[in-house]
Coordinates of C-alpha atoms and ligand atoms in Angstrom, one line a residue:
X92 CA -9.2 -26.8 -32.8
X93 CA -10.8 -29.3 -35.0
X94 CA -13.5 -29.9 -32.1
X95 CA -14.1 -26.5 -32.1
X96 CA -15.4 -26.8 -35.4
X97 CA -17.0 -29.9 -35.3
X98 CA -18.9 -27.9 -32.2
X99 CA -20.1 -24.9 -34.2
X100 CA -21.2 -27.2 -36.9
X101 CA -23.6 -29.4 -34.9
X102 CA -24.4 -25.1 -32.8
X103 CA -25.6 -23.8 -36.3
X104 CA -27.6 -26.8 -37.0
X105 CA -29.7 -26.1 -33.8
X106 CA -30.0 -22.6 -34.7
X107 CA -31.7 -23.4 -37.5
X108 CA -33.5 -26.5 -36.7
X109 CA -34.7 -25.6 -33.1
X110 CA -34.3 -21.8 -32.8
X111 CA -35.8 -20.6 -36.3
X112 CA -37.1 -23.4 -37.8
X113 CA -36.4 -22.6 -41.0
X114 CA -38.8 -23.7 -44.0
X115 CA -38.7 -24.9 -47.1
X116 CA -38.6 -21.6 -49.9
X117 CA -38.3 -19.0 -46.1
X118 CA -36.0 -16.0 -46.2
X119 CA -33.8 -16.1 -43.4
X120 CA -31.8 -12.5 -41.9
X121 CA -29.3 -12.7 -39.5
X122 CA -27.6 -10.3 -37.6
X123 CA -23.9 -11.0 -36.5
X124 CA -21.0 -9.0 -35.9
X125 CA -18.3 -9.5 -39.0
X126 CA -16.0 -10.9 -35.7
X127 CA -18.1 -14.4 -35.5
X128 CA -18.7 -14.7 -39.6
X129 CA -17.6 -18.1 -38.9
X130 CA -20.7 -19.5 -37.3
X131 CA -22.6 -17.1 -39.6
X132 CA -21.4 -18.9 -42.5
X133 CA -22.2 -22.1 -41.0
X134 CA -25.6 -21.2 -39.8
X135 CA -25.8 -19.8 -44.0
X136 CA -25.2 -23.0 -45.0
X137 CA -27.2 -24.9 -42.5
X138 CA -30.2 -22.5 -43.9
X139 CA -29.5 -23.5 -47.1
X140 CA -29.5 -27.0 -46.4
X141 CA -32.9 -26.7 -44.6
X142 CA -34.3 -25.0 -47.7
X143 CA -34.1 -21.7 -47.5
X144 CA -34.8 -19.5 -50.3
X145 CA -32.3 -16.4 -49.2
X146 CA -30.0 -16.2 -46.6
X147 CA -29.3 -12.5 -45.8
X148 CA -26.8 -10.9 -43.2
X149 CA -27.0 -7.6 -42.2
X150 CA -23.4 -7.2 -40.6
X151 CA -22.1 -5.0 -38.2
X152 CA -18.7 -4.2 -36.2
X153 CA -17.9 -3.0 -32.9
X154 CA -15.3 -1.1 -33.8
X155 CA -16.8 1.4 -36.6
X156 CA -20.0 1.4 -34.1
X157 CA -17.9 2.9 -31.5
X158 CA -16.4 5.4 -34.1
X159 CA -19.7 6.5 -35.2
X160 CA -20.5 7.1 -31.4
X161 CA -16.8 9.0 -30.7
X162 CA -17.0 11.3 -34.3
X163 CA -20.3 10.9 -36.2
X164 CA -22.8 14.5 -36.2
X165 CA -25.1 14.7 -33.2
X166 CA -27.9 14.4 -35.5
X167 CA -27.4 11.1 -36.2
X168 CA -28.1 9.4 -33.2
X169 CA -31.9 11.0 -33.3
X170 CA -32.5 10.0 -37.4
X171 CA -33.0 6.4 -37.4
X172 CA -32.9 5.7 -41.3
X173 CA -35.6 4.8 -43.1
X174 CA -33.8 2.7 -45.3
X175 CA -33.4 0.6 -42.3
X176 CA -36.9 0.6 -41.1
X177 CA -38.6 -0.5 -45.0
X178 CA -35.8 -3.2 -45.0
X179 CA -36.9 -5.0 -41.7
X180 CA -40.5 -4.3 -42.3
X181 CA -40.2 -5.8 -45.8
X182 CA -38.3 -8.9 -44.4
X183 CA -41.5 -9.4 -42.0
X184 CA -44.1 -9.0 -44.6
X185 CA -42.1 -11.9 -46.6
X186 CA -42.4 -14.1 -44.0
X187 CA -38.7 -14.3 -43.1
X188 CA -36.9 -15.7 -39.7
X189 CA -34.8 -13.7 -37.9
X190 CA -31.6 -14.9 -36.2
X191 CA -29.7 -12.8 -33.7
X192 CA -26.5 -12.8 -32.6
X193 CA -25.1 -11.5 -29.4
X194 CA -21.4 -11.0 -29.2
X195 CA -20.4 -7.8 -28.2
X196 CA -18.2 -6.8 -25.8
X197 CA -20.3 -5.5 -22.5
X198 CA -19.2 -2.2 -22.4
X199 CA -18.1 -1.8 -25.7
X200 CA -19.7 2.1 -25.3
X201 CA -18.0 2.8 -22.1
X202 CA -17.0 6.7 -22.1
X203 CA -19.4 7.6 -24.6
X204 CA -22.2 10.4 -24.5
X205 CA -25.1 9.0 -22.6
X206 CA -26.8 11.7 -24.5
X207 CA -26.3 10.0 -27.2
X208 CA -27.0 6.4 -26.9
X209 CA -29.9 7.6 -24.6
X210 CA -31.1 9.7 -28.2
X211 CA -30.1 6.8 -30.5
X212 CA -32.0 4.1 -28.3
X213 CA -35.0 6.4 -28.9
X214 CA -34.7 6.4 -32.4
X215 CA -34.0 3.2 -32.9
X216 CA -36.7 2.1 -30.8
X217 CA -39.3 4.0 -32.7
X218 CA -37.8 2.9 -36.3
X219 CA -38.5 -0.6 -35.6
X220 CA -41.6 -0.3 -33.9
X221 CA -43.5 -2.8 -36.2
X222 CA -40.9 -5.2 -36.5
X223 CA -40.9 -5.5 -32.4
X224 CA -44.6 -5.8 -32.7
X225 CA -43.9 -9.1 -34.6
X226 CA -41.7 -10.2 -32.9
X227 CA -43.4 -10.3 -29.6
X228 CA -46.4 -11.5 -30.7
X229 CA -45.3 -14.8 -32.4
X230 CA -45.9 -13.2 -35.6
X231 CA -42.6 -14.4 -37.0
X232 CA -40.0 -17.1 -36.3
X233 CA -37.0 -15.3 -34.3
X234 CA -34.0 -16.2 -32.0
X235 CA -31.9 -14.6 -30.4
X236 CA -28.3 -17.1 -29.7
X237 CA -24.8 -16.5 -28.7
X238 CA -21.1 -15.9 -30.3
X239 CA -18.0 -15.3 -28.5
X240 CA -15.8 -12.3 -29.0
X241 CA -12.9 -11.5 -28.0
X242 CA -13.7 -8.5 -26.4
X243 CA -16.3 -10.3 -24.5
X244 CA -14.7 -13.3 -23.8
X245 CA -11.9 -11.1 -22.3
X246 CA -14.8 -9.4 -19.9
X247 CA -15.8 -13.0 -18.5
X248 CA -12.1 -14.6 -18.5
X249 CA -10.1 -11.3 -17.3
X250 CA -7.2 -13.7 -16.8
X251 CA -6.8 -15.5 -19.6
X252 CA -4.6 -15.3 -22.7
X253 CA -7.4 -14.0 -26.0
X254 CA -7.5 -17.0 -27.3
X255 CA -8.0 -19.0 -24.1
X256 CA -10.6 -17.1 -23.3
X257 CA -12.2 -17.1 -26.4
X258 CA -12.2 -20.5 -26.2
X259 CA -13.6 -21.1 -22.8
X260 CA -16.7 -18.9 -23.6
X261 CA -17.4 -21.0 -26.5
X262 CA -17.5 -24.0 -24.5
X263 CA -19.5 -22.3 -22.0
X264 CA -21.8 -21.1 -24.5
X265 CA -22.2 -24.7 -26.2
X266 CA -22.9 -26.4 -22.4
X267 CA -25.7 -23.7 -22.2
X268 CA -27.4 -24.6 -25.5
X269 CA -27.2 -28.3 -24.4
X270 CA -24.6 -29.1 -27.5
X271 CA -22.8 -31.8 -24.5
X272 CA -26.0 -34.0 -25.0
X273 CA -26.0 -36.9 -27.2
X274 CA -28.8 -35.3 -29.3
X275 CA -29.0 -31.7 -28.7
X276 CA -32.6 -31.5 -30.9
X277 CA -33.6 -34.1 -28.2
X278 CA -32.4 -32.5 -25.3
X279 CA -34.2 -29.4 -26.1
X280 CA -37.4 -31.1 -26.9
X281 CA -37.2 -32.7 -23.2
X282 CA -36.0 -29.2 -21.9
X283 CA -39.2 -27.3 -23.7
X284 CA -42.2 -30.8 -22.0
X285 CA -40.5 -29.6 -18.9
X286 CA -40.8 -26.0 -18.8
X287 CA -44.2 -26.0 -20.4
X288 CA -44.8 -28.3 -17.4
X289 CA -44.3 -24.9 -14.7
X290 CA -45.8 -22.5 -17.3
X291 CA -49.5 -24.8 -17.0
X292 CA -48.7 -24.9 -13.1
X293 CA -48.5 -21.6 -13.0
X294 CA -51.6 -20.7 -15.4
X295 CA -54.0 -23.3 -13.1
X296 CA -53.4 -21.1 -10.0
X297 CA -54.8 -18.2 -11.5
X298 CA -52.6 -15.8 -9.2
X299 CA -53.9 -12.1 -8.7
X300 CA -50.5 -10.9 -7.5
X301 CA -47.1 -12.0 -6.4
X302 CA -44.5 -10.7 -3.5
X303 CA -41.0 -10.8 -3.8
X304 CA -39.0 -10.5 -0.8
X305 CA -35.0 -10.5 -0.6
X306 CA -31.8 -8.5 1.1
X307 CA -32.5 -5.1 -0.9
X308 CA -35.6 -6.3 -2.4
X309 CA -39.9 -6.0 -1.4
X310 CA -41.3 -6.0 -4.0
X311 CA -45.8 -6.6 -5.3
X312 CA -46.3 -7.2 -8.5
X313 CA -50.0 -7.6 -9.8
X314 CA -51.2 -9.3 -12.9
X315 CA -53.4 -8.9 -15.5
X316 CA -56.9 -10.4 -15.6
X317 CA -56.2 -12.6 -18.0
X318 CA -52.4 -12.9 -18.2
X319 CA -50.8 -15.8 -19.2
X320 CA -47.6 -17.8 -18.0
X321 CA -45.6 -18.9 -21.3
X322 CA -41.6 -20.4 -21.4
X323 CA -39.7 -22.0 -24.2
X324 CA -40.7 -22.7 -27.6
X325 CA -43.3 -20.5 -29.4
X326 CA -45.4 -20.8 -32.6
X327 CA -46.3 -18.5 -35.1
X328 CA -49.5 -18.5 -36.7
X329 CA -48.8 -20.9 -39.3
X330 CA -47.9 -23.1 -36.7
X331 CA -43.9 -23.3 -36.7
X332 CA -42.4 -24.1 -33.6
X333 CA -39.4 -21.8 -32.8
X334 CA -37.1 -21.1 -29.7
X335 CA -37.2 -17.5 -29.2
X336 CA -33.9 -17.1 -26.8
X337 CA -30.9 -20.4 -26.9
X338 CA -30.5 -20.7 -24.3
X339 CA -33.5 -20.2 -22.1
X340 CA -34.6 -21.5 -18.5
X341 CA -37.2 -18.6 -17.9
X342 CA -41.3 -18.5 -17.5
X343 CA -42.7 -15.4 -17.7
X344 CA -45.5 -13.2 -17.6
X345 CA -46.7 -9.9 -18.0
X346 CA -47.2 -7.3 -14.4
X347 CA -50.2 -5.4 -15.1
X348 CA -48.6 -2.0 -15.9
X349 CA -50.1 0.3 -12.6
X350 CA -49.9 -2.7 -10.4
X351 CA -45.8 -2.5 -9.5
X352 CA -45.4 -1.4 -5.5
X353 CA -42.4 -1.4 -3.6
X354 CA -38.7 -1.4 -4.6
X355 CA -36.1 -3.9 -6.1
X356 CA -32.5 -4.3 -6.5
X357 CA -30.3 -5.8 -9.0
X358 CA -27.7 -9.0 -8.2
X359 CA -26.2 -9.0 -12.0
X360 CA -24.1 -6.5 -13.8
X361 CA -26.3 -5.2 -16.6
X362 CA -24.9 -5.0 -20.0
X363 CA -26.8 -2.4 -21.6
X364 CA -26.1 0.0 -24.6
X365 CA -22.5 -1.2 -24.4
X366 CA -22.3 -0.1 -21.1
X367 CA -22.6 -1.4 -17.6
X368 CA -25.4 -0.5 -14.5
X369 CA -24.4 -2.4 -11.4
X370 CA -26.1 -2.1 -8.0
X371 CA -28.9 -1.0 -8.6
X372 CA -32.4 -0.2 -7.4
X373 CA -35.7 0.7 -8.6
X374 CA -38.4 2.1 -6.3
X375 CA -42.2 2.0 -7.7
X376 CA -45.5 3.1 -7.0
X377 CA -48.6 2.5 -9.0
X378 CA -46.3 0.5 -11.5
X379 CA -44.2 3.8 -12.4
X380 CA -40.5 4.0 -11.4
X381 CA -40.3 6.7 -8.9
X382 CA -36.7 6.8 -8.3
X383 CA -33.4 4.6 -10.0
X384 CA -30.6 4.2 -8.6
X385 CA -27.0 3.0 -9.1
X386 CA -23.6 2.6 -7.9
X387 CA -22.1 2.4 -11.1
X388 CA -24.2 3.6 -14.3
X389 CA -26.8 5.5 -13.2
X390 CA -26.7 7.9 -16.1
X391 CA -27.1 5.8 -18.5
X392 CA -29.5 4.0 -16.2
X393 CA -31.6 7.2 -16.3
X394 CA -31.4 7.7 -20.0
X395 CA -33.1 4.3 -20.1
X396 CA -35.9 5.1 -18.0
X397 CA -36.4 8.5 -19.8
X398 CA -36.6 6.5 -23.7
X399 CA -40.4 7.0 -23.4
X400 CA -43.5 7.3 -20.9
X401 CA -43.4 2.7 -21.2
X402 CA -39.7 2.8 -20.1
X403 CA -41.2 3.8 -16.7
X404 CA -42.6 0.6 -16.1
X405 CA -41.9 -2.9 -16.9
X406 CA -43.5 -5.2 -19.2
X407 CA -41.8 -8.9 -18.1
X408 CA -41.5 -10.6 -14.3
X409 CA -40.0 -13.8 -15.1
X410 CA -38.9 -16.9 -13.1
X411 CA -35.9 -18.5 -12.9
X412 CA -34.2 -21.3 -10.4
X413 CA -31.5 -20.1 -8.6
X414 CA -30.3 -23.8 -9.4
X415 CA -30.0 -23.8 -13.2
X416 CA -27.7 -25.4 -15.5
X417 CA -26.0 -21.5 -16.2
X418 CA -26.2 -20.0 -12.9
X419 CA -24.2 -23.7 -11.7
X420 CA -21.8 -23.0 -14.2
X421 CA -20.8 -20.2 -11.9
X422 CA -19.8 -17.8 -14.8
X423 CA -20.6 -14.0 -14.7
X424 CA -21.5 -13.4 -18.2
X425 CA -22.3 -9.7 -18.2
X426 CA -25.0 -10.6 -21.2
X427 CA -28.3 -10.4 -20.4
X428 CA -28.7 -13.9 -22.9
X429 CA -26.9 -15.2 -20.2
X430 CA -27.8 -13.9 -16.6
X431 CA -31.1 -13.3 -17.1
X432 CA -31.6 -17.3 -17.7
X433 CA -29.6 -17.4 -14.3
X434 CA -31.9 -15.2 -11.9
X435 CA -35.3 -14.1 -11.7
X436 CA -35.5 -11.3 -13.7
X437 CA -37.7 -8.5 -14.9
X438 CA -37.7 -6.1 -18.1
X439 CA -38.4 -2.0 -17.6
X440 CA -40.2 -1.3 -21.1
X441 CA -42.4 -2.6 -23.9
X442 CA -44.5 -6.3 -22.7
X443 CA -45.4 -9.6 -24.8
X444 CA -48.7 -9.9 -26.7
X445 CA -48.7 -13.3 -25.8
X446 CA -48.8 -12.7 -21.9
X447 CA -52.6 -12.5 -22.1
X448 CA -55.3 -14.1 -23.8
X449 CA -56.1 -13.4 -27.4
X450 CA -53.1 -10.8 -27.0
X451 CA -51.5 -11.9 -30.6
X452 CA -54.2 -10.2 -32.3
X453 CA -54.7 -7.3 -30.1
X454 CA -54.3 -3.5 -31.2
X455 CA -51.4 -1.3 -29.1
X456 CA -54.6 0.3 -27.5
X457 CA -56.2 -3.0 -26.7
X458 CA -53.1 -4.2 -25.3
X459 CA -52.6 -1.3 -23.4
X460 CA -56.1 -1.4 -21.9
X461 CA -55.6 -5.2 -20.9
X462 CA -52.8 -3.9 -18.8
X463 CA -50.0 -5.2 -20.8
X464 CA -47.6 -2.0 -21.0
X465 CA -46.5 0.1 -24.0
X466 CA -42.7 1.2 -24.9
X467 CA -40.2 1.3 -28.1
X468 CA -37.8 -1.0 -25.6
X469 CA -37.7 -3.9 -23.6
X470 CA -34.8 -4.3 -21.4
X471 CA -34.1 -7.4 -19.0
X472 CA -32.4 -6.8 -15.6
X473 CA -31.3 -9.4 -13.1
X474 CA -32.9 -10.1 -9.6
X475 CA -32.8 -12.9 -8.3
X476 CA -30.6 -14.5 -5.4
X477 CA -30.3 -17.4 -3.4
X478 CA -32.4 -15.7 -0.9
X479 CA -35.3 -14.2 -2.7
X480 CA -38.8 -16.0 -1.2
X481 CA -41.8 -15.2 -3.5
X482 CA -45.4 -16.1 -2.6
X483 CA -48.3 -16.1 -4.8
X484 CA -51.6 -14.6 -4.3
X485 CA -54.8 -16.3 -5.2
X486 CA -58.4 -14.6 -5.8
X487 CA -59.6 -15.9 -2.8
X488 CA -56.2 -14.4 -0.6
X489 CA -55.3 -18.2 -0.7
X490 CA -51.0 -17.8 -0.4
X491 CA -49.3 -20.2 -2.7
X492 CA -45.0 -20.4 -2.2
X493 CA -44.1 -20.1 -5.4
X494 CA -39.9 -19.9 -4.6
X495 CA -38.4 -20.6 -1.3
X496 CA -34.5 -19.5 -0.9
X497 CA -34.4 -19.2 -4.8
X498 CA -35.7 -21.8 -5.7
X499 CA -39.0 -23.6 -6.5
X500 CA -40.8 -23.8 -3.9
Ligands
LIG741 ZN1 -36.8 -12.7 -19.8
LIG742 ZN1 -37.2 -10.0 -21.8

């Protein structure tokens, strides 16, 4: 598979030209399963080649993780370590990008303890509170980009041979990140004018609130005074440019946090703590969750709504065509990566900074009392359908169509 190679090459050369943006003298950390050290090592070298001043790779591995779930002492799940903590914190205060790979398989946890990955999420969540808080407020350079596995290439392509299916995600991965085009940097520079191009459509109309209707789904969602619509690249505040998720398709904002009415259902498989929810719906009233259900999941559904009082409401409604390049591709990926830039989506937990004005340099409280909500997690699920109309709400009760059948409207 020489063009395999010749593919991951010109794939970590994106990473760290257009996701990260590495510069000259930067520390770089990546996180990457020891399955894909291939692209690692490219995406190492790549770094290198950009000027970086140290590449470091914090590695992990499916198997031992699920072997520490199966045999490791309940307390370990609740004692985050703090080792871990002081060595992401001290990354951040060095000014270091942070790459992220997703890889593993979906439900890679199946069977285990929802006890358990409900107390470790927890933990987790509150041992890397400050490093979130740069993260989603520009404050350093991070992406989060794709690897296939074969454990989750074997999810996507149930019928194929491991190594044809390995191969296949790849491709379907690279297609997704735009690595077809002559000049992938290009493409992505045209792909970022034109989604900037919705997000200062949607900032002129100044909505007050928005209604989603589709089968399973009625749903009003208000926003915050002085929210703002963002999508694509980002820029920290030295002024690097970086691509946050590869690949994306999504503007989004923040719901103001008691402004949530009505109920909504999922139309993706979610992948989440190496499990999967499917079919399911969440009823709200003043922006809490009321009740969650699901067909399959629901446990570990709950535990996810019970990580802390934020987990009750959600801190992300973003938009997404029906019609995009990954939901024509026609491929489940059960990874969020994926389906979220496939569907209209929305995340239960913790919101961005950078959804309302002057929110980069905001306090929690200050946040908080600008309506943006509060949480140690931030967890995407998948909504939309080819059915879904949503309709915009001016200050004046003016109704804009904002997406008709799914799509733009
Ligand atoms: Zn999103
Ligand atoms: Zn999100």
């Amino acid at each position: 598979m020489e063009q395999l190679e010749q593919q991951l090459q010109r794939y970590a050369e994106l990473i760290v030209k257009v996701g990260v943006n590495v510069q000259q003298g930067q520390e770089v950390f990546i996180s990457s399963q020891i399955e894909t050290a291939p692209l690692t090592r490219l995406v190492a070298a790549e770094a290198y080649r950009a000027g970086a001043g140290n590449v470091y790779v914090d590695w992990n591995d499916d198997t031992v993780s699920r072997l520490k779930y199966d045999h490791a002492a309940p307390e370990v799940f609740s004692n985050f370590p703090e080792w871990e903590t002081l060595k992401r914190n001290s990354f951040v205060e060095r000014g270091a990008c942070f790459i992220s790979f997703v890889s593993s398989g979906p439900d890679v946890l199946k069977g285990v303890d929802p006890q358990r990955i409900g107390a470790y999420q927890k933990a987790a969540g509150a041992g890397l509170v400050n490093f979130r808080r740069a993260v989603q407020s520009d404050k350093v350079a991070w992406t989060v980009a794709a690897a296939a596995s074969a454990d989750w290439a074997n999810k996507v392509f149930p019928g194929d041979e491991p190594e044809l299916a390995v191969n296949k995600l790849w491709l379907a991965i690279f297609d997704a990140v735009r690595l077809h085009e002559e000049d992938p940097v290009e493409a992505w520079r045209a792909h970022d004018q034109s989604l900037h191009g919705k997000v200062d459509w949607l900032n002129g109309l100044r909505l007050r609130k928005l209604r989603y209707r589709a089968a399973g789904t009625d749903l009003t969602v208000e926003l915050p005074d002085r929210h703002l619509w963002v999508g694509a690249s980002s820029v920290t505040p030295d002024g690097v440019r970086f691509m946050a998720n590869m690949p994306t398709e999504e503007v989004f904002t923040a719901p103001r946090r008691d402004g949530v009415d009505g109920y909504v259902s999922s139309t993706k498989p979610l992948s989440f703590a190496g499990n999967i929810i499917d079919r399911f719906k969440l009823t709200f009233a003043l922006g809490r969750i009321v009740k969650a259900e699901a067909e399959e999941g629901e446990e570990i559904l709950r535990q996810l709504v019970e990580t802390d009082e934020g987990t009750h409401y959600l801190g992300e409604m973003a938009l997404v065509p029906h019609r995009s390049p990954i939901s024509e591709s026609n491929i489940l990926f059960y990874n969020t990566l994926f389906d979220e830039n496939a569907s209209n989506h929305f995340a239960i937990g913790s919101g961005y900074a950078f959804n309302v004005e002057g929110g980069k340099t905001m306090s929690p409280e200050e946040l908080a009392a600008s309506g943006i909500n509060q949480s140690v997690a931030h967890v995407d699920f998948m909504v939309g359908s080819a059915e879904m109309d949503i309709d915009g709400y001016q200050e004046d009760g003016t109704i804009v169509p904002i997406f008709r059948g799914g799509n733009w409207a």
